[in-house]
Amino acid sequence: MQTAGTLVSSVLPLTEVLAVADCWQAEPEAEAVIHRAINAAAEIADADVGDTELAVMLTDDAGIRTLNSNWRGIDKPTNVLSFPALQPAAGAPADAPRMLGDIAIAYETTRKEADEEEKPFDHHLSHLAVHGFLHLIGYDHEKDEDAEAMEDLEREILAQLGIPDPYADRERMD
């Protein structure tokens, strides 16, 4: 961002959304939904994400199944995957962009879950974007206390977006 010739830092990450599967054409608001969700998460989460970049790939079940198999050894589709970026080594150029990482979201699984849980698609998509973003900044749900902290933060972020508690009627996300 520039203002009157002066470079201004952003407190929000630069988020690029890439639809790589045609099925996402059924959700023309998906990119805007993801931007709102990630910006809300960045504003509320306690992490230094200013002047960082991340990418969100909107894929299909086949694409995410391949990623899940290659990176996690699980040969099935899932709703969201996060790939935190390696941080630059000491001595890296100061002006090099700081990458947070990548998030992949599968359309068919997201649609199926939203329908089964009787939730608006954009609410579930927001939740998955927030969930993926929190993984990029270091949150996980491997231990019960970590899962509880992550879910509490997700609830807070989603409430800011006017989205009801996604965990009210179901178990913790895997």
PDB file of C-alpha atoms in Angstrom:
ATOM      1  CA  MET A   1       0.000   0.000   0.000  1.00  0.00           C
ATOM      2  CA  GLN A   2       1.231   3.482  -0.698  1.00  0.00           C
ATOM      3  CA  THR A   3       0.008   6.784   0.650  1.00  0.00           C
ATOM      4  CA  ALA A   4       1.530  10.098  -0.430  1.00  0.00           C
ATOM      5  CA  GLY A   5       4.715   8.380  -1.562  1.00  0.00           C
ATOM      6  CA  THR A   6       5.224   6.588   1.765  1.00  0.00           C
ATOM      7  CA  LEU A   7       5.180   2.820   2.085  1.00  0.00           C
ATOM      8  CA  VAL A   8       2.590   1.733   4.661  1.00  0.00           C
ATOM      9  CA  SER A   9       2.711  -1.706   6.288  1.00  0.00           C
ATOM     10  CA  SER A  10      -0.408  -3.790   6.417  1.00  0.00           C
ATOM     11  CA  VAL A  11      -1.549  -5.698   9.495  1.00  0.00           C
ATOM     12  CA  LEU A  12      -3.425  -8.126   7.266  1.00  0.00           C
ATOM     13  CA  PRO A  13      -1.831 -10.817   5.144  1.00  0.00           C
ATOM     14  CA  LEU A  14      -1.996 -10.602   1.366  1.00  0.00           C
ATOM     15  CA  THR A  15      -4.284 -13.495   0.431  1.00  0.00           C
ATOM     16  CA  GLU A  16      -4.439 -14.906  -3.075  1.00  0.00           C
ATOM     17  CA  VAL A  17      -7.395 -17.165  -3.844  1.00  0.00           C
ATOM     18  CA  LEU A  18      -7.016 -19.541  -6.795  1.00  0.00           C
ATOM     19  CA  ALA A  19      -9.932 -21.627  -8.061  1.00  0.00           C
ATOM     20  CA  VAL A  20      -8.352 -24.625  -9.800  1.00  0.00           C
ATOM     21  CA  ALA A  21     -11.535 -26.698 -10.116  1.00  0.00           C
ATOM     22  CA  ASP A  22     -14.539 -25.724 -12.226  1.00  0.00           C
ATOM     23  CA  CYS A  23     -17.000 -26.839  -9.518  1.00  0.00           C
ATOM     24  CA  TRP A  24     -16.203 -23.637  -7.582  1.00  0.00           C
ATOM     25  CA  GLN A  25     -18.032 -21.654 -10.291  1.00  0.00           C
ATOM     26  CA  ALA A  26     -21.216 -22.662  -8.414  1.00  0.00           C
ATOM     27  CA  GLU A  27     -20.060 -20.386  -5.550  1.00  0.00           C
ATOM     28  CA  PRO A  28     -19.233 -17.002  -7.091  1.00  0.00           C
ATOM     29  CA  GLU A  29     -18.860 -15.372  -3.649  1.00  0.00           C
ATOM     30  CA  ALA A  30     -16.286 -17.893  -2.409  1.00  0.00           C
ATOM     31  CA  GLU A  31     -13.288 -15.613  -2.889  1.00  0.00           C
ATOM     32  CA  ALA A  32     -14.911 -12.711  -1.007  1.00  0.00           C
ATOM     33  CA  VAL A  33     -16.020 -15.082   1.786  1.00  0.00           C
ATOM     34  CA  ILE A  34     -12.466 -16.366   2.186  1.00  0.00           C
ATOM     35  CA  HIS A  35     -10.959 -12.871   2.234  1.00  0.00           C
ATOM     36  CA  ARG A  36     -13.423 -11.745   4.944  1.00  0.00           C
ATOM     37  CA  ALA A  37     -12.755 -14.846   7.043  1.00  0.00           C
ATOM     38  CA  ILE A  38      -8.972 -14.631   6.843  1.00  0.00           C
ATOM     39  CA  ASN A  39      -8.955 -10.885   7.511  1.00  0.00           C
ATOM     40  CA  ALA A  40     -11.138 -11.399  10.594  1.00  0.00           C
ATOM     41  CA  ALA A  41      -8.846 -14.198  11.788  1.00  0.00           C
ATOM     42  CA  ALA A  42      -5.758 -12.032  11.241  1.00  0.00           C
ATOM     43  CA  GLU A  43      -7.282  -9.160  13.192  1.00  0.00           C
ATOM     44  CA  ILE A  44      -8.288 -11.320  16.171  1.00  0.00           C
ATOM     45  CA  ALA A  45      -5.518 -13.946  16.374  1.00  0.00           C
ATOM     46  CA  ASP A  46      -2.457 -13.044  18.384  1.00  0.00           C
ATOM     47  CA  ALA A  47       0.140 -13.418  15.633  1.00  0.00           C
ATOM     48  CA  ASP A  48       2.438 -11.210  13.608  1.00  0.00           C
ATOM     49  CA  VAL A  49       0.912 -11.578  10.136  1.00  0.00           C
ATOM     50  CA  GLY A  50       1.479  -8.061   8.813  1.00  0.00           C
ATOM     51  CA  ASP A  51       3.210  -7.983   5.442  1.00  0.00           C
ATOM     52  CA  THR A  52       2.807 -11.731   4.956  1.00  0.00           C
ATOM     53  CA  GLU A  53       1.352 -13.693   2.070  1.00  0.00           C
ATOM     54  CA  LEU A  54      -0.694 -16.848   1.748  1.00  0.00           C
ATOM     55  CA  ALA A  55      -2.523 -18.677  -0.985  1.00  0.00           C
ATOM     56  CA  VAL A  56      -5.863 -20.463  -0.821  1.00  0.00           C
ATOM     57  CA  MET A  57      -6.432 -23.089  -3.504  1.00  0.00           C
ATOM     58  CA  LEU A  58     -10.052 -23.959  -4.193  1.00  0.00           C
ATOM     59  CA  THR A  59      -9.904 -27.501  -5.506  1.00  0.00           C
ATOM     60  CA  ASP A  60     -12.138 -30.542  -5.822  1.00  0.00           C
ATOM     61  CA  ASP A  61     -12.179 -33.839  -3.946  1.00  0.00           C
ATOM     62  CA  ALA A  62      -9.813 -35.471  -6.447  1.00  0.00           C
ATOM     63  CA  GLY A  63      -7.249 -32.684  -6.042  1.00  0.00           C
ATOM     64  CA  ILE A  64      -7.372 -32.642  -2.262  1.00  0.00           C
ATOM     65  CA  ARG A  65      -7.285 -36.440  -2.134  1.00  0.00           C
ATOM     66  CA  THR A  66      -3.979 -36.343  -4.036  1.00  0.00           C
ATOM     67  CA  LEU A  67      -2.584 -33.728  -1.641  1.00  0.00           C
ATOM     68  CA  ASN A  68      -3.823 -35.670   1.390  1.00  0.00           C
ATOM     69  CA  SER A  69      -2.257 -38.879   0.068  1.00  0.00           C
ATOM     70  CA  ASN A  70       1.062 -37.285  -0.904  1.00  0.00           C
ATOM     71  CA  TRP A  71       1.564 -35.168   2.217  1.00  0.00           C
ATOM     72  CA  ARG A  72      -0.284 -37.030   4.970  1.00  0.00           C
ATOM     73  CA  GLY A  73      -0.381 -40.595   3.679  1.00  0.00           C
ATOM     74  CA  ILE A  74      -4.197 -40.582   3.892  1.00  0.00           C
ATOM     75  CA  ASP A  75      -5.760 -41.703   0.612  1.00  0.00           C
ATOM     76  CA  LYS A  76      -9.131 -39.961   0.862  1.00  0.00           C
ATOM     77  CA  PRO A  77     -10.527 -36.488   0.351  1.00  0.00           C
ATOM     78  CA  THR A  78     -10.874 -34.062   3.242  1.00  0.00           C
ATOM     79  CA  ASN A  79     -12.365 -30.593   3.607  1.00  0.00           C
ATOM     80  CA  VAL A  80      -9.278 -28.435   4.242  1.00  0.00           C
ATOM     81  CA  LEU A  81      -5.509 -28.863   4.334  1.00  0.00           C
ATOM     82  CA  SER A  82      -2.923 -26.342   5.489  1.00  0.00           C
ATOM     83  CA  PHE A  83       0.722 -26.215   4.506  1.00  0.00           C
ATOM     84  CA  PRO A  84       2.693 -23.772   6.680  1.00  0.00           C
ATOM     85  CA  ALA A  85       5.671 -22.276   4.850  1.00  0.00           C
ATOM     86  CA  LEU A  86       9.204 -22.737   6.011  1.00  0.00           C
ATOM     87  CA  GLN A  87      10.431 -19.455   7.403  1.00  0.00           C
ATOM     88  CA  PRO A  88      13.461 -17.806   5.760  1.00  0.00           C
ATOM     89  CA  ALA A  89      16.833 -18.456   7.296  1.00  0.00           C
ATOM     90  CA  ALA A  90      18.748 -15.744   9.115  1.00  0.00           C
ATOM     91  CA  GLY A  91      20.400 -13.429   6.627  1.00  0.00           C
ATOM     92  CA  ALA A  92      17.549 -13.581   4.090  1.00  0.00           C
ATOM     93  CA  PRO A  93      16.895 -10.257   2.335  1.00  0.00           C
ATOM     94  CA  ALA A  94      14.797  -7.976   4.552  1.00  0.00           C
ATOM     95  CA  ASP A  95      12.472  -7.084   1.676  1.00  0.00           C
ATOM     96  CA  ALA A  96      11.671 -10.715   0.812  1.00  0.00           C
ATOM     97  CA  PRO A  97       7.965 -11.464   1.331  1.00  0.00           C
ATOM     98  CA  ARG A  98       7.116 -13.497   4.416  1.00  0.00           C
ATOM     99  CA  MET A  99       5.083 -16.484   3.337  1.00  0.00           C
ATOM    100  CA  LEU A 100       2.585 -17.963   5.786  1.00  0.00           C
ATOM    101  CA  GLY A 101       1.833 -20.947   3.572  1.00  0.00           C
ATOM    102  CA  ASP A 102      -0.988 -22.459   1.570  1.00  0.00           C
ATOM    103  CA  ILE A 103      -4.506 -23.663   2.284  1.00  0.00           C
ATOM    104  CA  ALA A 104      -6.453 -26.069   0.063  1.00  0.00           C
ATOM    105  CA  ILE A 105     -10.241 -26.431   0.322  1.00  0.00           C
ATOM    106  CA  ALA A 106     -12.247 -29.124  -1.494  1.00  0.00           C
ATOM    107  CA  TYR A 107     -15.597 -28.119  -2.949  1.00  0.00           C
ATOM    108  CA  GLU A 108     -17.534 -31.401  -2.849  1.00  0.00           C
ATOM    109  CA  THR A 109     -16.589 -32.245   0.744  1.00  0.00           C
ATOM    110  CA  THR A 110     -17.302 -28.699   1.896  1.00  0.00           C
ATOM    111  CA  ARG A 111     -20.678 -28.699   0.127  1.00  0.00           C
ATOM    112  CA  LYS A 112     -21.591 -32.153   1.506  1.00  0.00           C
ATOM    113  CA  GLU A 113     -20.691 -31.170   5.086  1.00  0.00           C
ATOM    114  CA  ALA A 114     -22.604 -27.885   4.885  1.00  0.00           C
ATOM    115  CA  ASP A 115     -25.670 -29.677   3.532  1.00  0.00           C
ATOM    116  CA  GLU A 116     -25.495 -32.499   6.103  1.00  0.00           C
ATOM    117  CA  GLU A 117     -25.078 -30.008   8.963  1.00  0.00           C
ATOM    118  CA  GLU A 118     -27.796 -27.756   7.506  1.00  0.00           C
ATOM    119  CA  LYS A 119     -25.457 -24.748   7.478  1.00  0.00           C
ATOM    120  CA  PRO A 120     -25.167 -22.033   4.868  1.00  0.00           C
ATOM    121  CA  PHE A 121     -22.281 -22.906   2.532  1.00  0.00           C
ATOM    122  CA  ASP A 122     -20.581 -19.542   3.134  1.00  0.00           C
ATOM    123  CA  HIS A 123     -20.615 -20.144   6.920  1.00  0.00           C
ATOM    124  CA  HIS A 124     -18.905 -23.508   6.538  1.00  0.00           C
ATOM    125  CA  LEU A 125     -16.438 -22.119   3.986  1.00  0.00           C
ATOM    126  CA  SER A 126     -15.609 -19.267   6.387  1.00  0.00           C
ATOM    127  CA  HIS A 127     -15.002 -21.772   9.158  1.00  0.00           C
ATOM    128  CA  LEU A 128     -12.671 -23.863   6.995  1.00  0.00           C
ATOM    129  CA  ALA A 129     -10.725 -20.770   5.887  1.00  0.00           C
ATOM    130  CA  VAL A 130     -10.328 -19.652   9.510  1.00  0.00           C
ATOM    131  CA  HIS A 131      -9.356 -23.172  10.585  1.00  0.00           C
ATOM    132  CA  GLY A 132      -6.750 -23.411   7.829  1.00  0.00           C
ATOM    133  CA  PHE A 133      -5.377 -19.949   8.617  1.00  0.00           C
ATOM    134  CA  LEU A 134      -4.974 -20.792  12.301  1.00  0.00           C
ATOM    135  CA  HIS A 135      -2.933 -23.856  11.333  1.00  0.00           C
ATOM    136  CA  LEU A 136      -0.663 -21.593   9.266  1.00  0.00           C
ATOM    137  CA  ILE A 137       0.065 -19.412  12.287  1.00  0.00           C
ATOM    138  CA  GLY A 138       0.857 -22.333  14.562  1.00  0.00           C
ATOM    139  CA  TYR A 139      -2.387 -23.601  16.071  1.00  0.00           C
ATOM    140  CA  ASP A 140      -3.184 -27.299  16.060  1.00  0.00           C
ATOM    141  CA  HIS A 141      -5.621 -29.737  17.614  1.00  0.00           C
ATOM    142  CA  GLU A 142      -3.390 -32.706  18.380  1.00  0.00           C
ATOM    143  CA  LYS A 143      -3.917 -32.444  22.163  1.00  0.00           C
ATOM    144  CA  ASP A 144      -7.280 -31.786  23.789  1.00  0.00           C
ATOM    145  CA  GLU A 145      -6.158 -28.519  25.407  1.00  0.00           C
ATOM    146  CA  ASP A 146      -4.746 -27.267  22.092  1.00  0.00           C
ATOM    147  CA  ALA A 147      -7.956 -28.245  20.294  1.00  0.00           C
ATOM    148  CA  GLU A 148     -10.023 -26.394  22.884  1.00  0.00           C
ATOM    149  CA  ALA A 149      -7.912 -23.234  22.510  1.00  0.00           C
ATOM    150  CA  MET A 150      -8.121 -23.410  18.712  1.00  0.00           C
ATOM    151  CA  GLU A 151     -11.878 -24.013  18.724  1.00  0.00           C
ATOM    152  CA  ASP A 152     -12.436 -21.141  21.182  1.00  0.00           C
ATOM    153  CA  LEU A 153     -10.530 -18.813  18.874  1.00  0.00           C
ATOM    154  CA  GLU A 154     -12.473 -20.087  15.849  1.00  0.00           C
ATOM    155  CA  ARG A 155     -15.739 -19.377  17.689  1.00  0.00           C
ATOM    156  CA  GLU A 156     -14.587 -15.847  18.524  1.00  0.00           C
ATOM    157  CA  ILE A 157     -13.527 -15.094  14.940  1.00  0.00           C
ATOM    158  CA  LEU A 158     -16.678 -16.564  13.422  1.00  0.00           C
ATOM    159  CA  ALA A 159     -18.888 -14.702  15.917  1.00  0.00           C
ATOM    160  CA  GLN A 160     -17.236 -11.484  14.706  1.00  0.00           C
ATOM    161  CA  LEU A 161     -18.451 -12.466  11.218  1.00  0.00           C
ATOM    162  CA  GLY A 162     -21.969 -13.183  12.507  1.00  0.00           C
ATOM    163  CA  ILE A 163     -21.554 -16.954  12.122  1.00  0.00           C
ATOM    164  CA  PRO A 164     -22.928 -19.265  14.841  1.00  0.00           C
ATOM    165  CA  ASP A 165     -20.728 -21.672  16.801  1.00  0.00           C
ATOM    166  CA  PRO A 166     -19.723 -24.391  14.296  1.00  0.00           C
ATOM    167  CA  TYR A 167     -19.072 -26.848  17.126  1.00  0.00           C
ATOM    168  CA  ALA A 168     -22.443 -26.507  18.828  1.00  0.00           C
ATOM    169  CA  ASP A 169     -23.844 -29.693  17.287  1.00  0.00           C
ATOM    170  CA  ARG A 170     -20.837 -31.834  16.459  1.00  0.00           C
ATOM    171  CA  GLU A 171     -17.477 -33.212  17.481  1.00  0.00           C
ATOM    172  CA  ARG A 172     -14.148 -31.454  17.041  1.00  0.00           C
ATOM    173  CA  MET A 173     -12.719 -31.218  13.476  1.00  0.00           C
ATOM    174  CA  ASP A 174     -10.121 -33.837  12.517  1.00  0.00           C
TER     175      ASP A 174
END
